PDB file of C-alpha atoms in Angstrom:
ATOM      1  CA  ASP A   1      69.096 254.178  76.456  1.00 49.00           C
ATOM      2  CA  GLY A   2      67.719 257.431  75.498  1.00 54.00           C
ATOM      3  CA  GLY A   3      71.114 259.194  74.179  1.00 54.00           C
ATOM      4  CA  HIS A   4      72.977 258.213  77.741  1.00 63.00           C
ATOM      5  CA  MET A   5      76.067 256.548  77.400  1.00 65.00           C
ATOM      6  CA  VAL A   6      76.015 252.998  78.875  1.00 76.00           C
ATOM      7  CA  GLY A   7      79.624 252.020  78.524  1.00 80.00           C
ATOM      8  CA  LYS A   8      83.206 252.721  76.766  1.00 85.00           C
ATOM      9  CA  ILE A   9      86.342 251.066  76.047  1.00 88.00           C
ATOM     10  CA  GLN A  10      88.662 253.898  76.861  1.00 86.00           C
ATOM     11  CA  HIS A  11      92.497 253.920  75.821  1.00 84.00           C
ATOM     12  CA  ASP A  12      94.946 255.342  78.569  1.00 81.00           C
ATOM     13  CA  TYR A  13      98.355 256.674  78.039  1.00 78.00           C
ATOM     14  CA  VAL A  14     100.345 255.937  80.941  1.00 70.00           C
ATOM     15  CA  ALA A  15     103.497 256.091  79.581  1.00 67.00           C
ATOM     16  CA  SER A  16     105.849 256.527  76.210  1.00 59.00           C
ATOM     17  CA  ASN A  17     106.094 252.569  75.935  1.00 60.00           C
ATOM     18  CA  HIS A  18     103.008 251.933  78.575  1.00 67.00           C
ATOM     19  CA  ASN A  19      99.276 252.405  77.137  1.00 79.00           C
ATOM     20  CA  ASP A  20      96.149 250.550  78.990  1.00 87.00           C
ATOM     21  CA  MET A  21      93.130 249.850  77.739  1.00 89.00           C
ATOM     22  CA  SER A  22      90.350 250.404  79.924  1.00 90.00           C
ATOM     23  CA  PHE A  23      86.758 249.128  80.170  1.00 90.00           C
ATOM     24  CA  HIS A  24      83.910 251.253  81.362  1.00 87.00           C
ATOM     25  CA  LEU A  25      79.753 251.054  81.903  1.00 84.00           C
ATOM     26  CA  ARG A  26      77.748 253.765  83.634  1.00 78.00           C
ATOM     27  CA  LEU A  27      76.788 253.464  87.176  1.00 74.00           C
ATOM     28  CA  ALA A  28      72.902 253.592  88.234  1.00 71.00           C
ATOM     29  CA  ASN A  29      71.599 256.927  88.451  1.00 66.00           C
ATOM     30  CA  SER A  30      74.554 258.908  87.717  1.00 66.00           C
ATOM     31  CA  THR A  31      76.412 260.563  85.132  1.00 62.00           C
ATOM     32  CA  LEU A  32      80.014 258.905  86.055  1.00 61.00           C
ATOM     33  CA  ASP A  33      81.022 255.659  84.572  1.00 72.00           C
ATOM     34  CA  GLN A  34      82.924 252.495  86.553  1.00 82.00           C
ATOM     35  CA  GLU A  35      85.606 250.773  85.221  1.00 86.00           C
ATOM     36  CA  ILE A  36      85.282 247.256  85.633  1.00 88.00           C
ATOM     37  CA  MET A  37      88.027 245.965  83.556  1.00 92.00           C
ATOM     38  CA  ARG A  38      91.925 247.233  82.400  1.00 90.00           C
ATOM     39  CA  LEU A  39      94.157 245.660  80.440  1.00 90.00           C
ATOM     40  CA  CYS A  40      97.758 247.089  81.243  1.00 85.00           C
ATOM     41  CA  ALA A  41     100.422 246.536  78.471  1.00 77.00           C
ATOM     42  CA  PRO A  42     103.566 244.191  79.838  1.00 70.00           C
ATOM     43  CA  THR A  43     105.773 247.358  81.243  1.00 64.00           C
ATOM     44  CA  GLY A  44     106.229 248.114  84.607  1.00 63.00           C
ATOM     45  CA  ALA A  45     105.063 246.898  87.580  1.00 67.00           C
ATOM     46  CA  ASN A  46     101.406 246.519  86.609  1.00 71.00           C
ATOM     47  CA  TYR A  47     100.770 243.830  83.817  1.00 76.00           C
ATOM     48  CA  GLY A  48      97.903 242.024  82.681  1.00 85.00           C
ATOM     49  CA  VAL A  49      94.316 242.037  83.592  1.00 91.00           C
ATOM     50  CA  GLY A  50      92.707 243.722  86.629  1.00 90.00           C
ATOM     51  CA  ILE A  51      88.801 243.284  87.184  1.00 92.00           C
ATOM     52  CA  GLY A  52      87.912 245.974  90.071  1.00 87.00           C
ATOM     53  CA  THR A  53      91.618 246.633  90.016  1.00 87.00           C
ATOM     54  CA  THR A  54      93.723 249.179  87.924  1.00 84.00           C
ATOM     55  CA  VAL A  55      97.000 247.956  88.942  1.00 82.00           C
ATOM     56  CA  PRO A  56      97.116 244.437  88.383  1.00 84.00           C
ATOM     57  CA  ARG A  57      99.769 242.506  89.635  1.00 80.00           C
ATOM     58  CA  ALA A  58      99.373 239.136  88.110  1.00 83.00           C
ATOM     59  CA  LEU A  59      98.313 237.756  84.642  1.00 85.00           C
ATOM     60  CA  VAL A  60      94.697 237.957  85.972  1.00 90.00           C
ATOM     61  CA  GLN A  61      93.957 239.975  89.248  1.00 89.00           C
ATOM     62  CA  ILE A  62      90.407 240.142  90.527  1.00 90.00           C
ATOM     63  CA  GLY A  63      90.050 243.166  93.672  1.00 86.00           C
ATOM     64  CA  SER A  64      91.992 245.429  94.533  1.00 84.00           C
ATOM     65  CA  VAL A  65      95.019 244.691  96.746  1.00 78.00           C
ATOM     66  CA  ASN A  66      97.218 247.477  98.289  1.00 76.00           C
ATOM     67  CA  TRP A  67     100.957 246.246  97.219  1.00 71.00           C
ATOM     68  CA  SER A  68     102.804 248.422  99.652  1.00 68.00           C
ATOM     69  CA  GLY A  69     105.233 245.679 100.946  1.00 64.00           C
ATOM     70  CA  GLY A  70     105.652 242.063 101.907  1.00 64.00           C
ATOM     71  CA  ASP A  71     105.537 239.559  99.285  1.00 66.00           C
ATOM     72  CA  VAL A  72     104.433 241.697  96.199  1.00 66.00           C
ATOM     73  CA  PRO A  73     104.574 239.828  93.224  1.00 66.00           C
ATOM     74  CA  ASP A  74     107.130 240.732  90.486  1.00 62.00           C
ATOM     75  CA  ALA A  75     106.768 242.811  87.943  1.00 56.00           C
ATOM     76  CA  GLY A  76     107.086 241.581  83.962  1.00 54.00           C
ATOM     77  CA  THR A  77     106.284 238.026  82.772  1.00 53.00           C
ATOM     78  CA  ALA A  78     107.397 235.853  85.461  1.00 56.00           C
ATOM     79  CA  ARG A  79     104.562 236.248  88.284  1.00 68.00           C
ATOM     80  CA  ALA A  80     101.543 234.746  90.070  1.00 76.00           C
ATOM     81  CA  LYS A  81      98.760 233.958  86.943  1.00 83.00           C
ATOM     82  CA  LEU A  82      95.858 234.092  89.389  1.00 86.00           C
ATOM     83  CA  VAL A  83      95.476 236.580  92.611  1.00 86.00           C
ATOM     84  CA  VAL A  84      91.738 236.752  93.856  1.00 86.00           C
ATOM     85  CA  ALA A  85      91.238 239.676  96.360  1.00 82.00           C
ATOM     86  CA  GLY A  86      88.709 240.267  98.754  1.00 73.00           C
ATOM     87  CA  PRO A  87      86.798 241.095 101.834  1.00 66.00           C
ATOM     88  CA  SER A  88      88.010 238.888 105.014  1.00 59.00           C
ATOM     89  CA  GLU A  89      85.138 236.357 105.889  1.00 56.00           C
ATOM     90  CA  ALA A  90      82.797 238.048 108.336  1.00 54.00           C
ATOM     91  CA  ALA A  91      82.825 234.683 110.806  1.00 52.00           C
ATOM     92  CA  ALA A  92      84.674 231.481 110.428  1.00 53.00           C
ATOM     93  CA  ASN A  93      81.394 229.604 108.863  1.00 55.00           C
ATOM     94  CA  ASP A  94      79.984 232.257 106.769  1.00 56.00           C
ATOM     95  CA  ASP A  95      79.747 230.767 103.311  1.00 59.00           C
ATOM     96  CA  GLN A  96      78.761 233.316 101.613  1.00 59.00           C
ATOM     97  CA  ASP A  97      82.245 235.343 101.552  1.00 61.00           C
ATOM     98  CA  SER A  98      84.833 233.435 100.360  1.00 66.00           C
ATOM     99  CA  GLN A  99      87.066 235.402  97.861  1.00 73.00           C
ATOM    100  CA  LEU A 100      86.809 232.724  94.961  1.00 79.00           C
ATOM    101  CA  TRP A 101      83.831 229.800  94.745  1.00 80.00           C
ATOM    102  CA  ILE A 102      84.342 226.808  92.427  1.00 83.00           C
ATOM    103  CA  VAL A 103      81.256 225.289  91.864  1.00 81.00           C
ATOM    104  CA  ASP A 104      79.807 222.141  90.008  1.00 80.00           C
ATOM    105  CA  SER A 105      76.671 222.136  88.287  1.00 76.00           C
ATOM    106  CA  ALA A 106      75.761 218.904  87.998  1.00 69.00           C
ATOM    107  CA  SER A 107      72.326 217.638  89.485  1.00 64.00           C
ATOM    108  CA  PRO A 108      72.330 218.079  92.798  1.00 60.00           C
ATOM    109  CA  GLY A 109      71.125 214.119  92.718  1.00 56.00           C
ATOM    110  CA  LEU A 110      74.816 212.765  91.946  1.00 54.00           C
ATOM    111  CA  ALA A 111      76.690 212.118  95.237  1.00 56.00           C
ATOM    112  CA  THR A 112      79.695 211.859  93.613  1.00 58.00           C
ATOM    113  CA  GLY A 113      79.697 215.049  92.124  1.00 68.00           C
ATOM    114  CA  GLY A 114      81.887 218.486  93.298  1.00 79.00           C
ATOM    115  CA  ALA A 115      83.565 221.008  92.296  1.00 86.00           C
ATOM    116  CA  GLY A 116      87.645 220.104  91.860  1.00 89.00           C
ATOM    117  CA  ILE A 117      90.711 221.397  90.970  1.00 90.00           C
ATOM    118  CA  SER A 118      93.437 219.938  88.576  1.00 89.00           C
ATOM    119  CA  PHE A 119      97.052 220.359  88.864  1.00 88.00           C
ATOM    120  CA  GLY A 120      98.952 218.797  85.838  1.00 86.00           C
ATOM    121  CA  GLY A 121     101.889 219.903  83.603  1.00 84.00           C
ATOM    122  CA  ASN A 122     103.579 218.556  80.250  1.00 82.00           C
ATOM    123  CA  TYR A 123     105.923 215.096  80.709  1.00 80.00           C
ATOM    124  CA  ASP A 124     106.871 215.078  77.276  1.00 75.00           C
ATOM    125  CA  VAL A 125     109.973 216.174  76.155  1.00 74.00           C
ATOM    126  CA  ASN A 126     108.573 217.765  72.653  1.00 74.00           C
ATOM    127  CA  ASP A 127     106.534 219.497  74.670  1.00 69.00           C
ATOM    128  CA  THR A 128     103.172 217.575  73.265  1.00 74.00           C
ATOM    129  CA  ASN A 129     101.621 215.984  75.758  1.00 80.00           C
ATOM    130  CA  TRP A 130      99.909 216.987  79.349  1.00 81.00           C
ATOM    131  CA  ALA A 131      98.533 214.941  81.540  1.00 83.00           C
ATOM    132  CA  ASN A 132      97.147 215.955  85.186  1.00 85.00           C
ATOM    133  CA  PHE A 133      98.944 214.797  88.061  1.00 89.00           C
ATOM    134  CA  ALA A 134      97.010 215.579  91.372  1.00 91.00           C
ATOM    135  CA  LYS A 135      93.532 216.998  92.190  1.00 91.00           C
ATOM    136  CA  ILE A 136      91.408 218.092  95.007  1.00 93.00           C
ATOM    137  CA  LYS A 137      87.655 217.506  94.704  1.00 91.00           C
ATOM    138  CA  ALA A 138      84.515 218.753  97.061  1.00 89.00           C
ATOM    139  CA  SER A 139      81.868 216.324  97.679  1.00 86.00           C
ATOM    140  CA  ARG A 140      78.381 216.492  99.111  1.00 84.00           C
ATOM    141  CA  ASP A 141      78.327 213.690 101.531  1.00 84.00           C
ATOM    142  CA  ALA A 142      75.627 210.927  99.989  1.00 76.00           C
ATOM    143  CA  ASP A 143      73.512 210.841 103.210  1.00 70.00           C
ATOM    144  CA  SER A 144      73.317 214.755 103.377  1.00 67.00           C
ATOM    145  CA  ASN A 145      70.307 216.681 101.871  1.00 64.00           C
ATOM    146  CA  ASP A 146      69.026 220.176 101.494  1.00 62.00           C
ATOM    147  CA  ALA A 147      66.188 220.108 104.133  1.00 61.00           C
ATOM    148  CA  GLY A 148      66.871 222.703 106.478  1.00 54.00           C
ATOM    149  CA  ASN A 149      70.281 223.453 104.997  1.00 64.00           C
ATOM    150  CA  LEU A 150      71.707 219.925 106.406  1.00 69.00           C
ATOM    151  CA  ILE A 151      73.907 219.992 103.673  1.00 78.00           C
ATOM    152  CA  ALA A 152      78.001 217.966 104.857  1.00 84.00           C
ATOM    153  CA  GLY A 153      80.775 218.010 102.247  1.00 87.00           C
ATOM    154  CA  HIS A 154      83.841 216.444 102.239  1.00 91.00           C
ATOM    155  CA  LEU A 155      87.564 216.947 100.663  1.00 93.00           C
ATOM    156  CA  LYS A 156      89.042 214.344  98.748  1.00 93.00           C
ATOM    157  CA  PHE A 157      92.435 214.168  97.367  1.00 94.00           C
ATOM    158  CA  TYR A 158      94.045 211.807  94.162  1.00 92.00           C
ATOM    159  CA  THR A 159      97.372 211.466  92.932  1.00 91.00           C
ATOM    160  CA  ARG A 160      98.022 210.122  89.454  1.00 88.00           C
ATOM    161  CA  ASP A 161      99.519 206.421  89.686  1.00 83.00           C
ATOM    162  CA  ASP A 162     102.151 204.501  87.548  1.00 79.00           C
ATOM    163  CA  GLY A 163      99.301 203.092  85.261  1.00 71.00           C
ATOM    164  CA  GLY A 164      98.477 206.972  84.161  1.00 73.00           C
ATOM    165  CA  THR A 165      94.878 207.015  85.801  1.00 76.00           C
ATOM    166  CA  MET A 166      93.754 208.971  88.795  1.00 76.00           C
ATOM    167  CA  SER A 167      90.491 207.391  89.864  1.00 75.00           C
ATOM    168  CA  THR A 168      92.288 206.190  93.277  1.00 81.00           C
ATOM    169  CA  GLU A 169      91.444 208.618  96.146  1.00 88.00           C
ATOM    170  CA  VAL A 170      94.464 208.691  99.036  1.00 91.00           C
ATOM    171  CA  MET A 171      93.408 211.355 101.166  1.00 95.00           C
ATOM    172  CA  ARG A 172      89.777 212.142 102.723  1.00 95.00           C
ATOM    173  CA  ILE A 173      88.795 215.476 105.057  1.00 96.00           C
ATOM    174  CA  THR A 174      85.557 214.227 106.080  1.00 94.00           C
ATOM    175  CA  SER A 175      82.445 216.913 107.093  1.00 91.00           C
ATOM    176  CA  ASP A 176      83.338 216.363 110.943  1.00 93.00           C
ATOM    177  CA  GLY A 177      87.241 217.003 110.564  1.00 94.00           C
ATOM    178  CA  LYS A 178      88.161 213.470 110.389  1.00 96.00           C
ATOM    179  CA  VAL A 179      91.489 212.983 108.511  1.00 96.00           C
ATOM    180  CA  SER A 180      91.396 209.308 106.571  1.00 95.00           C
ATOM    181  CA  ILE A 181      94.533 208.068 104.003  1.00 94.00           C
ATOM    182  CA  GLY A 182      94.063 204.942 102.088  1.00 90.00           C
ATOM    183  CA  ASN A 183      90.517 204.986 103.489  1.00 88.00           C
ATOM    184  CA  SER A 184      87.046 206.783 102.751  1.00 88.00           C
ATOM    185  CA  ASN A 185      85.173 206.126 105.999  1.00 89.00           C
ATOM    186  CA  PRO A 186      87.279 207.150 108.536  1.00 93.00           C
ATOM    187  CA  GLY A 187      87.046 205.504 112.202  1.00 92.00           C
ATOM    188  CA  GLY A 188      88.614 208.016 114.169  1.00 94.00           C
ATOM    189  CA  LYS A 189      90.363 211.493 113.800  1.00 94.00           C
ATOM    190  CA  LEU A 190      93.111 209.808 112.058  1.00 94.00           C
ATOM    191  CA  HIS A 191      93.028 206.880 110.077  1.00 94.00           C
ATOM    192  CA  VAL A 192      95.649 205.061 108.382  1.00 93.00           C
ATOM    193  CA  GLN A 193      95.016 202.325 106.414  1.00 91.00           C
ATOM    194  CA  ASP A 194      97.273 200.000 103.537  1.00 87.00           C
ATOM    195  CA  THR A 195      94.936 197.937 101.292  1.00 80.00           C
ATOM    196  CA  SER A 196      97.610 196.084  99.514  1.00 81.00           C
ATOM    197  CA  GLY A 197      98.666 193.719 101.781  1.00 80.00           C
ATOM    198  CA  ALA A 198     101.859 195.567 102.614  1.00 82.00           C
ATOM    199  CA  ALA A 199     102.371 196.261 106.356  1.00 85.00           C
ATOM    200  CA  THR A 200     101.009 199.942 107.362  1.00 86.00           C
ATOM    201  CA  THR A 201     103.711 202.213 108.788  1.00 88.00           C
ATOM    202  CA  ILE A 202     103.479 205.672 110.361  1.00 89.00           C
ATOM    203  CA  LYS A 203     106.999 207.093 110.183  1.00 88.00           C
ATOM    204  CA  ILE A 204     108.049 209.544 112.528  1.00 88.00           C
ATOM    205  CA  LYS A 205     111.787 210.902 112.067  1.00 86.00           C
ATOM    206  CA  ASN A 206     113.461 214.157 114.047  1.00 83.00           C
ATOM    207  CA  ALA A 207     116.845 215.496 113.563  1.00 77.00           C
ATOM    208  CA  ASP A 208     119.772 214.391 115.552  1.00 76.00           C
ATOM    209  CA  GLY A 209     119.663 215.584 118.712  1.00 76.00           C
ATOM    210  CA  ALA A 210     116.292 215.581 118.848  1.00 88.00           C
ATOM    211  CA  ASP A 211     113.206 213.363 120.475  1.00 91.00           C
ATOM    212  CA  GLY A 212     110.996 211.809 118.155  1.00 91.00           C
ATOM    213  CA  GLN A 213     107.466 211.617 120.348  1.00 93.00           C
ATOM    214  CA  ILE A 214     103.969 210.747 120.278  1.00 94.00           C
ATOM    215  CA  LEU A 215     101.674 213.750 122.907  1.00 94.00           C
ATOM    216  CA  PHE A 216      98.348 212.421 124.316  1.00 94.00           C
ATOM    217  CA  ASP A 217      95.981 215.103 125.834  1.00 93.00           C
ATOM    218  CA  VAL A 218      93.146 214.059 128.026  1.00 92.00           C
ATOM    219  CA  ALA A 219      91.863 217.067 129.508  1.00 92.00           C
ATOM    220  CA  ASN A 220      95.142 218.871 130.571  1.00 90.00           C
ATOM    221  CA  VAL A 221      96.614 215.402 131.640  1.00 94.00           C
ATOM    222  CA  ASP A 222      99.504 214.264 129.452  1.00 95.00           C
ATOM    223  CA  TRP A 223     101.139 210.749 128.317  1.00 96.00           C
ATOM    224  CA  THR A 224     104.004 210.835 126.254  1.00 96.00           C
ATOM    225  CA  LEU A 225     105.592 207.942 124.483  1.00 96.00           C
ATOM    226  CA  GLY A 226     108.553 208.098 122.098  1.00 95.00           C
ATOM    227  CA  VAL A 227     112.569 207.806 121.583  1.00 95.00           C
ATOM    228  CA  ASP A 228     114.734 209.960 124.350  1.00 94.00           C
ATOM    229  CA  ASP A 229     117.860 210.678 122.094  1.00 92.00           C
ATOM    230  CA  SER A 230     119.355 212.414 125.423  1.00 90.00           C
ATOM    231  CA  ASP A 231     119.329 209.080 126.812  1.00 94.00           C
ATOM    232  CA  SER A 232     120.795 206.834 124.529  1.00 93.00           C
ATOM    233  CA  ASP A 233     117.767 206.525 122.392  1.00 93.00           C
ATOM    234  CA  LYS A 234     115.715 204.285 125.268  1.00 95.00           C
ATOM    235  CA  PHE A 235     112.262 203.880 124.422  1.00 96.00           C
ATOM    236  CA  LYS A 236     110.406 205.535 127.048  1.00 97.00           C
ATOM    237  CA  ILE A 237     106.547 206.352 128.472  1.00 97.00           C
ATOM    238  CA  ALA A 238     105.996 209.362 130.762  1.00 96.00           C
ATOM    239  CA  THR A 239     103.485 210.888 132.636  1.00 96.00           C
ATOM    240  CA  THR A 240     104.496 214.664 131.078  1.00 94.00           C
ATOM    241  CA  SER A 241     104.116 216.542 127.623  1.00 93.00           C
ATOM    242  CA  SER A 242     108.097 215.308 127.105  1.00 92.00           C
ATOM    243  CA  LEU A 243     110.229 212.509 128.046  1.00 94.00           C
ATOM    244  CA  GLY A 244     113.193 212.397 130.494  1.00 93.00           C
ATOM    245  CA  SER A 245     110.894 213.731 133.495  1.00 90.00           C
ATOM    246  CA  ALA A 246     108.031 211.364 135.622  1.00 94.00           C
ATOM    247  CA  ASP A 247     109.383 208.147 133.169  1.00 96.00           C
ATOM    248  CA  ARG A 248     106.859 205.545 134.057  1.00 96.00           C
ATOM    249  CA  LEU A 249     108.379 202.703 131.381  1.00 97.00           C
ATOM    250  CA  ILE A 250     112.010 202.777 129.962  1.00 96.00           C
ATOM    251  CA  ILE A 251     112.811 200.173 127.579  1.00 97.00           C
ATOM    252  CA  ASP A 252     116.640 200.437 126.034  1.00 96.00           C
ATOM    253  CA  ARG A 253     117.808 199.381 123.070  1.00 94.00           C
ATOM    254  CA  SER A 254     119.332 195.796 124.262  1.00 95.00           C
ATOM    255  CA  GLY A 255     115.855 195.171 125.767  1.00 95.00           C
ATOM    256  CA  LEU A 256     115.982 195.617 129.177  1.00 95.00           C
ATOM    257  CA  VAL A 257     112.774 197.111 130.770  1.00 96.00           C
ATOM    258  CA  ARG A 258     112.526 199.110 133.864  1.00 88.00           C
TER     259      ARG A 258
END
């Protein structure tokens, strides 16, 4: 490069028991150098690999954070494994400003493709066998395309079953905000389905002394149904946001309706 330094690896003395190694590149049209990565010794508050920061507080930290208070990662080896820091999103729909992108490089023609995150661990007392326990996968909708950026996507959730496989999808969040459990094509905002032939149950359980209820709000008009714990656990339907006021139907535990 015409005799100019384009990069360097530097040993940095921090303390008698703490020595770092930093990696630098030359800035464009400048004689100054820019530190791009640092390896911090496992002593003191800073420990690990820092990219874009000189004070990593995780085994790998990408980006700078002002660790001045709050939930600051602990010092030492018992700490977060990865911290990714970046600017807050300019807008809720700005897909170019996420702190972390996980992408799938497969052919765009594969509608079943998509990037995912797997969660796993050791299941053997001898520390020799490892497995995925669950995963979250983002995929492109099969009927979407890239014409005019008409791209739609969804999230799929998988858990490992007793048979040792993770091929069954247990929950999905669709591109239009619908949630399905046991079904990949929800017919409403929440769709719960059991294909095993057993009864499909949705359980609402509250602590003693509190009501278990469902609230329907249509254009600020409320209907509530549930169990009124303060009134001998009667089942009620009311035209307010809570039970015990404006009750329109009451069924006590003996079956009496009024």
